[in-house]
């Protein structure tokens, strides 16, 4: 079985500052990794995903994430945040074979202050 | 293109009543998922279908919950009887059939309050 730990439940940052949202996973098999964003009162939207190949993955809205197999991490970064990035961010994992099941972390609430 | 459509968006009901949540997946998508989101438990997968067939319902909390997918464009999640602890946001998501690498597209959710 897979599990995901998002180390920070809340992250406040100032506008135009860089941000990193941390995600660690646990799995006995190879995995695919995802970051989803949830804006207030909306469903989840895919930011980016890692399937294979380059460990640095670029997504929408200027976000990127780096897969680190040895540290079982998939941290999300953005060099300069905007007020519009205020949202909840979810890291998720699925095993690379078998069932199409996503396991989500508890989420990190990113708050951008002017 | 229309995304995943869920109805109703909000539902308030009294304990003991039957609740039916509805979902229309994206056209051409063959997999459909029902999730529940609460503050305490986060996002939990309840059940998912491939080609209208339930594949894994291990996340369904108990017999009060049931889900159906009579055709490729419609699914329901029913709670009977409802209890206050069922209060949550219920999301439907769909994806192309294929494998665990597929992106899931989420609907806007149904916010359920059971009094």
PDB file of C-alpha atoms in Angstrom:
ATOM      1  CA  UNK A   1       0.000   0.000   0.000  1.00  0.00           C
ATOM      2  CA  UNK A   2       1.044   3.574  -0.581  1.00  0.00           C
ATOM      3  CA  UNK A   3       0.921   6.544   1.780  1.00  0.00           C
ATOM      4  CA  UNK A   4       1.655  10.247   1.457  1.00  0.00           C
ATOM      5  CA  UNK A   5       2.783  12.726   4.082  1.00  0.00           C
ATOM      6  CA  UNK A   6       2.599  16.435   3.526  1.00  0.00           C
ATOM      7  CA  UNK A   7       4.799  17.863   6.182  1.00  0.00           C
ATOM      8  CA  UNK A   8       3.179  21.286   6.477  1.00  0.00           C
ATOM      9  CA  UNK A   9      -0.541  21.796   6.965  1.00  0.00           C
ATOM     10  CA  UNK A  10      -0.244  25.554   6.403  1.00  0.00           C
ATOM     11  CA  UNK A  11       2.362  27.696   4.659  1.00  0.00           C
ATOM     12  CA  UNK A  12       2.101  31.485   4.746  1.00  0.00           C
ATOM     13  CA  UNK A  13       4.347  33.453   2.395  1.00  0.00           C
ATOM     14  CA  UNK A  14       4.563  36.975   1.066  1.00  0.00           C
ATOM     15  CA  UNK A  15       3.707  37.777  -2.516  1.00  0.00           C
ATOM     16  CA  UNK A  16       6.640  37.379  -4.933  1.00  0.00           C
ATOM     17  CA  UNK A  17       8.540  35.201  -2.445  1.00  0.00           C
ATOM     18  CA  UNK A  18       9.584  31.646  -3.324  1.00  0.00           C
ATOM     19  CA  UNK A  19       7.735  28.705  -1.834  1.00  0.00           C
ATOM     20  CA  UNK A  20       8.312  24.998  -1.337  1.00  0.00           C
ATOM     21  CA  UNK A  21       5.580  22.573  -0.320  1.00  0.00           C
ATOM     22  CA  UNK A  22       6.940  19.302   0.957  1.00  0.00           C
ATOM     23  CA  UNK A  23       5.687  15.832   0.154  1.00  0.00           C
ATOM     24  CA  UNK A  24       7.066  12.441   1.143  1.00  0.00           C
ATOM     25  CA  UNK A  25       5.634   9.118   0.124  1.00  0.00           C
ATOM     26  CA  UNK A  26       5.930   5.513   1.146  1.00  0.00           C
ATOM     27  CA  UNK A  27       5.541   2.571  -1.189  1.00  0.00           C
ATOM     28  CA  UNK A  28       6.937  -0.907  -1.712  1.00  0.00           C
ATOM     29  CA  UNK A  29       6.549  -0.591  -5.482  1.00  0.00           C
ATOM     30  CA  UNK A  30       7.325   2.021  -8.104  1.00  0.00           C
ATOM     31  CA  UNK A  31       4.902   4.906  -8.145  1.00  0.00           C
ATOM     32  CA  UNK A  32       3.523   7.780 -10.131  1.00  0.00           C
ATOM     33  CA  UNK A  33       3.342  11.108  -8.305  1.00  0.00           C
ATOM     34  CA  UNK A  34       0.925  13.991  -8.680  1.00  0.00           C
ATOM     35  CA  UNK A  35       0.287  17.463  -7.340  1.00  0.00           C
ATOM     36  CA  UNK A  36      -3.265  18.795  -7.425  1.00  0.00           C
ATOM     37  CA  UNK A  37      -4.521  22.259  -6.457  1.00  0.00           C
ATOM     38  CA  UNK A  38      -7.905  23.075  -4.969  1.00  0.00           C
ATOM     39  CA  UNK A  39      -9.105  26.670  -5.093  1.00  0.00           C
ATOM     40  CA  UNK A  40     -11.836  27.668  -2.628  1.00  0.00           C
ATOM     41  CA  UNK A  41     -15.147  25.940  -3.277  1.00  0.00           C
ATOM     42  CA  UNK A  42     -13.835  24.137  -6.326  1.00  0.00           C
ATOM     43  CA  UNK A  43     -12.743  20.659  -7.296  1.00  0.00           C
ATOM     44  CA  UNK A  44      -9.146  19.549  -7.639  1.00  0.00           C
ATOM     45  CA  UNK A  45      -7.091  20.437 -10.704  1.00  0.00           C
ATOM     46  CA  UNK A  46      -3.872  18.762 -11.809  1.00  0.00           C
ATOM     47  CA  UNK A  47      -0.748  20.923 -11.467  1.00  0.00           C
ATOM     48  CA  UNK A  48       1.806  18.385 -12.634  1.00  0.00           C
ATOM     49  CA  UNK A  49       2.715  14.710 -12.503  1.00  0.00           C
ATOM     50  CA  UNK A  50       5.793  12.537 -12.559  1.00  0.00           C
ATOM     51  CA  UNK A  51       5.594   9.311 -14.522  1.00  0.00           C
ATOM     52  CA  UNK A  52       9.178   8.602 -15.587  1.00  0.00           C
ATOM     53  CA  UNK A  53      12.235  10.241 -17.117  1.00  0.00           C
ATOM     54  CA  UNK A  54      13.532  13.597 -15.949  1.00  0.00           C
ATOM     55  CA  UNK A  55      13.119  14.026 -12.222  1.00  0.00           C
ATOM     56  CA  UNK A  56      12.284  17.720 -12.607  1.00  0.00           C
ATOM     57  CA  UNK A  57       8.710  18.159 -13.715  1.00  0.00           C
ATOM     58  CA  UNK A  58       7.216  21.458 -14.826  1.00  0.00           C
ATOM     59  CA  UNK A  59       3.532  22.154 -14.447  1.00  0.00           C
ATOM     60  CA  UNK A  60       0.994  24.874 -14.910  1.00  0.00           C
ATOM     61  CA  UNK A  61       1.090  28.326 -13.323  1.00  0.00           C
ATOM     62  CA  UNK A  62       4.874  28.303 -12.973  1.00  0.00           C
ATOM     63  CA  UNK A  63       5.045  25.389 -10.555  1.00  0.00           C
ATOM     64  CA  UNK A  64       7.617  22.620 -10.710  1.00  0.00           C
ATOM     65  CA  UNK A  65       8.422  19.568  -8.633  1.00  0.00           C
ATOM     66  CA  UNK A  66      11.415  17.327  -8.239  1.00  0.00           C
ATOM     67  CA  UNK A  67      11.229  13.587  -7.752  1.00  0.00           C
ATOM     68  CA  UNK A  68      13.859  12.232  -5.395  1.00  0.00           C
ATOM     69  CA  UNK A  69      13.713   8.468  -5.225  1.00  0.00           C
ATOM     70  CA  UNK A  70      16.342   8.044  -2.521  1.00  0.00           C
ATOM     71  CA  UNK A  71      14.526  10.431  -0.221  1.00  0.00           C
ATOM     72  CA  UNK A  72      11.068   9.330  -1.404  1.00  0.00           C
ATOM     73  CA  UNK A  73      10.110  12.942  -1.857  1.00  0.00           C
ATOM     74  CA  UNK A  74       8.263  15.008  -4.442  1.00  0.00           C
ATOM     75  CA  UNK A  75       8.446  18.617  -3.278  1.00  0.00           C
ATOM     76  CA  UNK A  76       6.578  21.367  -5.113  1.00  0.00           C
ATOM     77  CA  UNK A  77       8.229  24.720  -5.767  1.00  0.00           C
ATOM     78  CA  UNK A  78       7.510  28.096  -7.274  1.00  0.00           C
ATOM     79  CA  UNK A  79      10.140  30.843  -7.478  1.00  0.00           C
ATOM     80  CA  UNK A  80       7.712  33.748  -7.079  1.00  0.00           C
ATOM     81  CA  UNK A  81       4.135  33.374  -5.847  1.00  0.00           C
ATOM     82  CA  UNK A  82       1.090  35.514  -6.551  1.00  0.00           C
ATOM     83  CA  UNK A  83      -2.039  36.235  -4.574  1.00  0.00           C
ATOM     84  CA  UNK A  84      -3.901  33.979  -6.989  1.00  0.00           C
ATOM     85  CA  UNK A  85      -1.839  30.993  -5.816  1.00  0.00           C
ATOM     86  CA  UNK A  86      -3.733  30.989  -2.529  1.00  0.00           C
ATOM     87  CA  UNK A  87      -5.253  27.512  -2.419  1.00  0.00           C
ATOM     88  CA  UNK A  88      -4.900  24.055  -0.939  1.00  0.00           C
ATOM     89  CA  UNK A  89      -2.327  21.779  -2.532  1.00  0.00           C
ATOM     90  CA  UNK A  90      -2.491  18.009  -2.476  1.00  0.00           C
ATOM     91  CA  UNK A  91       0.252  15.526  -3.192  1.00  0.00           C
ATOM     92  CA  UNK A  92      -0.914  12.116  -4.403  1.00  0.00           C
ATOM     93  CA  UNK A  93       0.581   8.785  -5.370  1.00  0.00           C
ATOM     94  CA  UNK A  94      -0.500   5.750  -7.333  1.00  0.00           C
ATOM     95  CA  UNK A  95       1.278   2.432  -7.806  1.00  0.00           C
ATOM     96  CA  UNK A  96       2.661   2.136 -11.320  1.00  0.00           C
ATOM     97  CA  UNK A  97       0.854  -1.126 -11.916  1.00  0.00           C
ATOM     98  CA  UNK A  98      -2.564  -2.418 -11.171  1.00  0.00           C
ATOM     99  CA  UNK A  99      -5.421  -0.383  -9.839  1.00  0.00           C
ATOM    100  CA  UNK A 100      -5.993   3.200 -10.870  1.00  0.00           C
ATOM    101  CA  UNK A 101      -6.142   4.423  -7.288  1.00  0.00           C
ATOM    102  CA  UNK A 102      -4.810   7.721  -6.026  1.00  0.00           C
ATOM    103  CA  UNK A 103      -3.798   8.104  -2.399  1.00  0.00           C
ATOM    104  CA  UNK A 104      -3.785  11.728  -1.289  1.00  0.00           C
ATOM    105  CA  UNK A 105      -1.874  13.529   1.398  1.00  0.00           C
ATOM    106  CA  UNK A 106      -3.686  15.687   3.930  1.00  0.00           C
ATOM    107  CA  UNK A 107      -3.085  18.851   1.958  1.00  0.00           C
ATOM    108  CA  UNK A 108      -1.124  22.062   2.508  1.00  0.00           C
ATOM    109  CA  UNK A 109      -2.942  25.357   2.681  1.00  0.00           C
ATOM    110  CA  UNK A 110      -0.859  28.022   0.956  1.00  0.00           C
ATOM    111  CA  UNK A 111      -1.705  31.570   1.963  1.00  0.00           C
ATOM    112  CA  UNK A 112      -0.149  34.478   0.076  1.00  0.00           C
ATOM    113  CA  UNK A 113       0.091  37.744   1.943  1.00  0.00           C
ATOM    114  CA  UNK A 114       0.490  41.067   0.115  1.00  0.00           C
TER     115      UNK A 114
ATOM    116  CA  UNK B   1     -15.642  21.240 -23.328  1.00  0.00           C
ATOM    117  CA  UNK B   2     -17.768  20.552 -20.303  1.00  0.00           C
ATOM    118  CA  UNK B   3     -15.948  19.175 -17.329  1.00  0.00           C
ATOM    119  CA  UNK B   4     -17.291  16.737 -14.781  1.00  0.00           C
ATOM    120  CA  UNK B   5     -20.767  17.816 -13.738  1.00  0.00           C
ATOM    121  CA  UNK B   6     -22.139  17.143 -10.276  1.00  0.00           C
ATOM    122  CA  UNK B   7     -25.539  17.824  -8.811  1.00  0.00           C
ATOM    123  CA  UNK B   8     -26.722  19.126  -6.512  1.00  0.00           C
ATOM    124  CA  UNK B   9     -23.927  21.492  -5.485  1.00  0.00           C
ATOM    125  CA  UNK B  10     -25.333  21.782  -1.983  1.00  0.00           C
ATOM    126  CA  UNK B  11     -27.614  19.475  -0.063  1.00  0.00           C
ATOM    127  CA  UNK B  12     -29.035  19.904   3.413  1.00  0.00           C
ATOM    128  CA  UNK B  13     -31.046  17.039   4.806  1.00  0.00           C
ATOM    129  CA  UNK B  14     -32.165  15.571   8.073  1.00  0.00           C
ATOM    130  CA  UNK B  15     -30.792  12.460   9.662  1.00  0.00           C
ATOM    131  CA  UNK B  16     -32.491   9.366   8.367  1.00  0.00           C
ATOM    132  CA  UNK B  17     -33.332  10.761   4.955  1.00  0.00           C
ATOM    133  CA  UNK B  18     -32.103   9.299   1.693  1.00  0.00           C
ATOM    134  CA  UNK B  19     -29.563  11.350  -0.227  1.00  0.00           C
ATOM    135  CA  UNK B  20     -28.664  10.875  -3.892  1.00  0.00           C
ATOM    136  CA  UNK B  21     -25.677  12.556  -5.453  1.00  0.00           C
ATOM    137  CA  UNK B  22     -25.276  12.635  -9.214  1.00  0.00           C
ATOM    138  CA  UNK B  23     -22.326  12.798 -11.556  1.00  0.00           C
ATOM    139  CA  UNK B  24     -21.827  13.143 -15.296  1.00  0.00           C
ATOM    140  CA  UNK B  25     -18.246  12.313 -16.327  1.00  0.00           C
ATOM    141  CA  UNK B  26     -16.373  13.899 -19.198  1.00  0.00           C
ATOM    142  CA  UNK B  27     -17.457  12.426 -22.504  1.00  0.00           C
ATOM    143  CA  UNK B  28     -15.086   9.701 -23.630  1.00  0.00           C
ATOM    144  CA  UNK B  29     -13.757   8.983 -20.169  1.00  0.00           C
ATOM    145  CA  UNK B  30     -14.158   5.382 -19.103  1.00  0.00           C
ATOM    146  CA  UNK B  31     -13.185   5.559 -15.445  1.00  0.00           C
ATOM    147  CA  UNK B  32     -15.191   7.261 -12.731  1.00  0.00           C
ATOM    148  CA  UNK B  33     -14.305   7.860  -9.110  1.00  0.00           C
ATOM    149  CA  UNK B  34     -16.217   8.964  -6.030  1.00  0.00           C
ATOM    150  CA  UNK B  35     -14.287  10.702  -3.231  1.00  0.00           C
ATOM    151  CA  UNK B  36     -15.273  12.135   0.124  1.00  0.00           C
ATOM    152  CA  UNK B  37     -13.449  15.091   1.694  1.00  0.00           C
ATOM    153  CA  UNK B  38     -13.614  15.939   5.388  1.00  0.00           C
ATOM    154  CA  UNK B  39     -11.409  17.948   7.667  1.00  0.00           C
ATOM    155  CA  UNK B  40     -10.648  14.937   9.819  1.00  0.00           C
ATOM    156  CA  UNK B  41      -9.947  12.320   7.158  1.00  0.00           C
ATOM    157  CA  UNK B  42      -8.958  14.384   4.130  1.00  0.00           C
ATOM    158  CA  UNK B  43      -9.700  12.997   0.668  1.00  0.00           C
ATOM    159  CA  UNK B  44     -10.797   9.378   0.615  1.00  0.00           C
ATOM    160  CA  UNK B  45     -11.585   7.244  -2.391  1.00  0.00           C
ATOM    161  CA  UNK B  46     -14.957   5.600  -1.899  1.00  0.00           C
ATOM    162  CA  UNK B  47     -15.391   3.613  -5.097  1.00  0.00           C
ATOM    163  CA  UNK B  48     -14.315   3.589  -8.708  1.00  0.00           C
ATOM    164  CA  UNK B  49     -15.710   2.202 -11.941  1.00  0.00           C
ATOM    165  CA  UNK B  50     -14.092   1.132 -15.187  1.00  0.00           C
ATOM    166  CA  UNK B  51     -16.423   0.886 -18.184  1.00  0.00           C
ATOM    167  CA  UNK B  52     -19.427   1.192 -15.857  1.00  0.00           C
ATOM    168  CA  UNK B  53     -18.307  -1.763 -13.725  1.00  0.00           C
ATOM    169  CA  UNK B  54     -17.390  -1.238 -10.053  1.00  0.00           C
ATOM    170  CA  UNK B  55     -13.767  -2.236  -9.624  1.00  0.00           C
ATOM    171  CA  UNK B  56     -12.983  -1.343  -6.040  1.00  0.00           C
ATOM    172  CA  UNK B  57     -15.514  -0.351  -3.397  1.00  0.00           C
ATOM    173  CA  UNK B  58     -13.282  -0.995  -0.408  1.00  0.00           C
ATOM    174  CA  UNK B  59     -13.540   2.661   0.589  1.00  0.00           C
ATOM    175  CA  UNK B  60     -17.304   2.657   0.934  1.00  0.00           C
ATOM    176  CA  UNK B  61     -17.809   3.242   4.643  1.00  0.00           C
ATOM    177  CA  UNK B  62     -20.730   0.906   5.234  1.00  0.00           C
ATOM    178  CA  UNK B  63     -23.855  -0.605   3.775  1.00  0.00           C
ATOM    179  CA  UNK B  64     -25.672   2.697   3.948  1.00  0.00           C
ATOM    180  CA  UNK B  65     -23.620   3.818   0.964  1.00  0.00           C
ATOM    181  CA  UNK B  66     -24.208   2.518  -2.533  1.00  0.00           C
ATOM    182  CA  UNK B  67     -23.067   3.624  -5.978  1.00  0.00           C
ATOM    183  CA  UNK B  68     -24.239   2.808  -9.456  1.00  0.00           C
ATOM    184  CA  UNK B  69     -23.183   3.586 -12.979  1.00  0.00           C
ATOM    185  CA  UNK B  70     -25.991   2.541 -15.311  1.00  0.00           C
ATOM    186  CA  UNK B  71     -24.270   3.969 -18.380  1.00  0.00           C
ATOM    187  CA  UNK B  72     -21.101   5.740 -19.451  1.00  0.00           C
ATOM    188  CA  UNK B  73     -22.501   9.209 -18.843  1.00  0.00           C
ATOM    189  CA  UNK B  74     -24.123   8.924 -15.438  1.00  0.00           C
ATOM    190  CA  UNK B  75     -23.377   7.754 -11.921  1.00  0.00           C
ATOM    191  CA  UNK B  76     -25.087   8.071  -8.567  1.00  0.00           C
ATOM    192  CA  UNK B  77     -23.926   7.822  -4.992  1.00  0.00           C
ATOM    193  CA  UNK B  78     -26.720   7.100  -2.549  1.00  0.00           C
ATOM    194  CA  UNK B  79     -26.738   7.300   1.226  1.00  0.00           C
ATOM    195  CA  UNK B  80     -29.670   5.656   2.989  1.00  0.00           C
ATOM    196  CA  UNK B  81     -30.267   6.427   5.785  1.00  0.00           C
ATOM    197  CA  UNK B  82     -28.057   9.488   6.146  1.00  0.00           C
ATOM    198  CA  UNK B  83     -26.311  10.367   9.412  1.00  0.00           C
ATOM    199  CA  UNK B  84     -24.678  13.595  10.641  1.00  0.00           C
ATOM    200  CA  UNK B  85     -21.232  12.010  10.283  1.00  0.00           C
ATOM    201  CA  UNK B  86     -21.834  11.745   6.541  1.00  0.00           C
ATOM    202  CA  UNK B  87     -21.556  15.520   6.288  1.00  0.00           C
ATOM    203  CA  UNK B  88     -18.714  16.184   3.865  1.00  0.00           C
ATOM    204  CA  UNK B  89     -17.898  17.335   0.360  1.00  0.00           C
ATOM    205  CA  UNK B  90     -18.333  14.534  -2.163  1.00  0.00           C
ATOM    206  CA  UNK B  91     -16.331  14.717  -5.367  1.00  0.00           C
ATOM    207  CA  UNK B  92     -16.753  12.826  -8.565  1.00  0.00           C
ATOM    208  CA  UNK B  93     -13.781  12.491 -10.922  1.00  0.00           C
ATOM    209  CA  UNK B  94     -13.265  10.850 -14.283  1.00  0.00           C
ATOM    210  CA  UNK B  95     -10.326   9.773 -16.408  1.00  0.00           C
ATOM    211  CA  UNK B  96      -9.575   7.946 -19.606  1.00  0.00           C
ATOM    212  CA  UNK B  97      -9.279   4.234 -19.045  1.00  0.00           C
ATOM    213  CA  UNK B  98      -5.748   2.997 -19.097  1.00  0.00           C
ATOM    214  CA  UNK B  99      -3.772   2.953 -15.987  1.00  0.00           C
ATOM    215  CA  UNK B 100      -2.651   4.623 -12.784  1.00  0.00           C
ATOM    216  CA  UNK B 101      -0.757   7.295 -14.703  1.00  0.00           C
ATOM    217  CA  UNK B 102      -3.925   8.869 -16.013  1.00  0.00           C
ATOM    218  CA  UNK B 103      -4.960  12.312 -14.843  1.00  0.00           C
ATOM    219  CA  UNK B 104      -8.217  12.436 -12.930  1.00  0.00           C
ATOM    220  CA  UNK B 105     -10.530  15.377 -13.644  1.00  0.00           C
ATOM    221  CA  UNK B 106     -12.615  16.462 -10.695  1.00  0.00           C
ATOM    222  CA  UNK B 107     -16.068  17.940 -10.552  1.00  0.00           C
ATOM    223  CA  UNK B 108     -16.895  20.926  -8.334  1.00  0.00           C
ATOM    224  CA  UNK B 109     -18.231  18.693  -5.564  1.00  0.00           C
ATOM    225  CA  UNK B 110     -21.464  18.349  -3.613  1.00  0.00           C
ATOM    226  CA  UNK B 111     -21.420  19.832  -0.146  1.00  0.00           C
ATOM    227  CA  UNK B 112     -23.641  17.648   2.036  1.00  0.00           C
ATOM    228  CA  UNK B 113     -24.887  18.652   5.459  1.00  0.00           C
ATOM    229  CA  UNK B 114     -26.881  16.129   7.460  1.00  0.00           C
ATOM    230  CA  UNK B 115     -28.650  17.653  10.449  1.00  0.00           C
TER     231      UNK B 115
END
